[in-house]
Amino acid sequence: ILGMFSELKFPVPWGHVAAKAWGPSEGHPVLCLHGWLDNANTFDKLIPLLPRDRYYVAMDFSGHGLSSHRPAGSPYHFLDYVSDVRRVAAALQWRRFTLMGHSMGGSVAGMFCFLYPEMVDKLILLESVGFLLAPEDTEAWLKSKRMVIDTLLSLEAKQQTPKARSPEAALQRLLEANSHLTAEGGAILLQRGATETPAGLVYNRDMRVRTQSRESFTAEQCVKLLQKIQDRVLIIVAQDGLLVPYKLDSRNHFVKALWEAFQSTLKEHIQLVEVPGSHFVHLNEPKVVSGIISNFLTTQNAR
């Protein structure tokens, strides 16, 4: 039964990467990647609704969920998340698999596809366009890089012990930070995203995750790279999510440029679906997307 899952742990030099798995281990593999500051539980409601003959593994990125934090002194580079995926695939001895990513997990999945196109048969992006676009302004780019270093040093100087909260306060804090989450969705993420201590619940995530250093591309590079993974891409955006082109403000004009490039250059190769819902539609209302994803998974030619 797909509602049942097992816990997995993969050793890495600084500890372990944690994951949970559903379905028969001999089934076609699907690796599921969560969003920034979330964890593998983000797929808890969706996976039981998907085809039962697949083997679904949802991993926690380093510094998230039940995975080890990176070593002291290390920032979280975007490519490190991509290497987490490569390590898990190697540990599972997967040579070719499907990737499904939500939000930041979608950007990690997109990057993995560019670096290892031979390993990915299909790519599913939930509320993600698969890329992080470079700021067009050089000064903004420099400022973002400087901020990574300054934030890391500032966190190290403070060396704060993680704050303990009551279960109600921990959930309230999570919902305040994520207006797209329902209380039920927040509680599901919290089950894996916090640890019970005598003083209360403590969030598991590494505070340094906020220092994430991104790899970014121009819209032209994105299109060029996406042509590598023709015929096998499904992008789902939610009408009240973060990426609907006509709702984006002027700061996000590059995302609009990317949509236009997708639609003109790659319209044959990408299935783009807009659904009702918010940024966490896959967790809040999984039935809205489960049928679309199931069809994409089971169709021989994804086009």
Tab-separated table of C-alpha atoms in Angstrom, residues 132-134 216-223 258:
chain	number	residue	atom	x	y	z
A	132	LEU	CA	17.497	30.196	-10.709
A	133	LEU	CA	17.904	33.198	-12.959
A	134	ALA	CA	20.843	35.540	-12.618
A	216	SER	CA	22.187	31.207	-11.710
A	217	PHE	CA	21.702	31.414	-15.468
A	218	THR	CA	20.515	33.833	-18.100
A	219	ALA	CA	17.207	33.084	-19.853
A	220	GLU	CA	19.155	32.157	-23.031
A	221	GLN	CA	21.280	29.621	-21.135
A	222	CYS	CA	18.143	28.156	-19.553
A	223	VAL	CA	16.557	27.518	-22.955
A	258	LEU	CA	11.726	32.659	-19.367
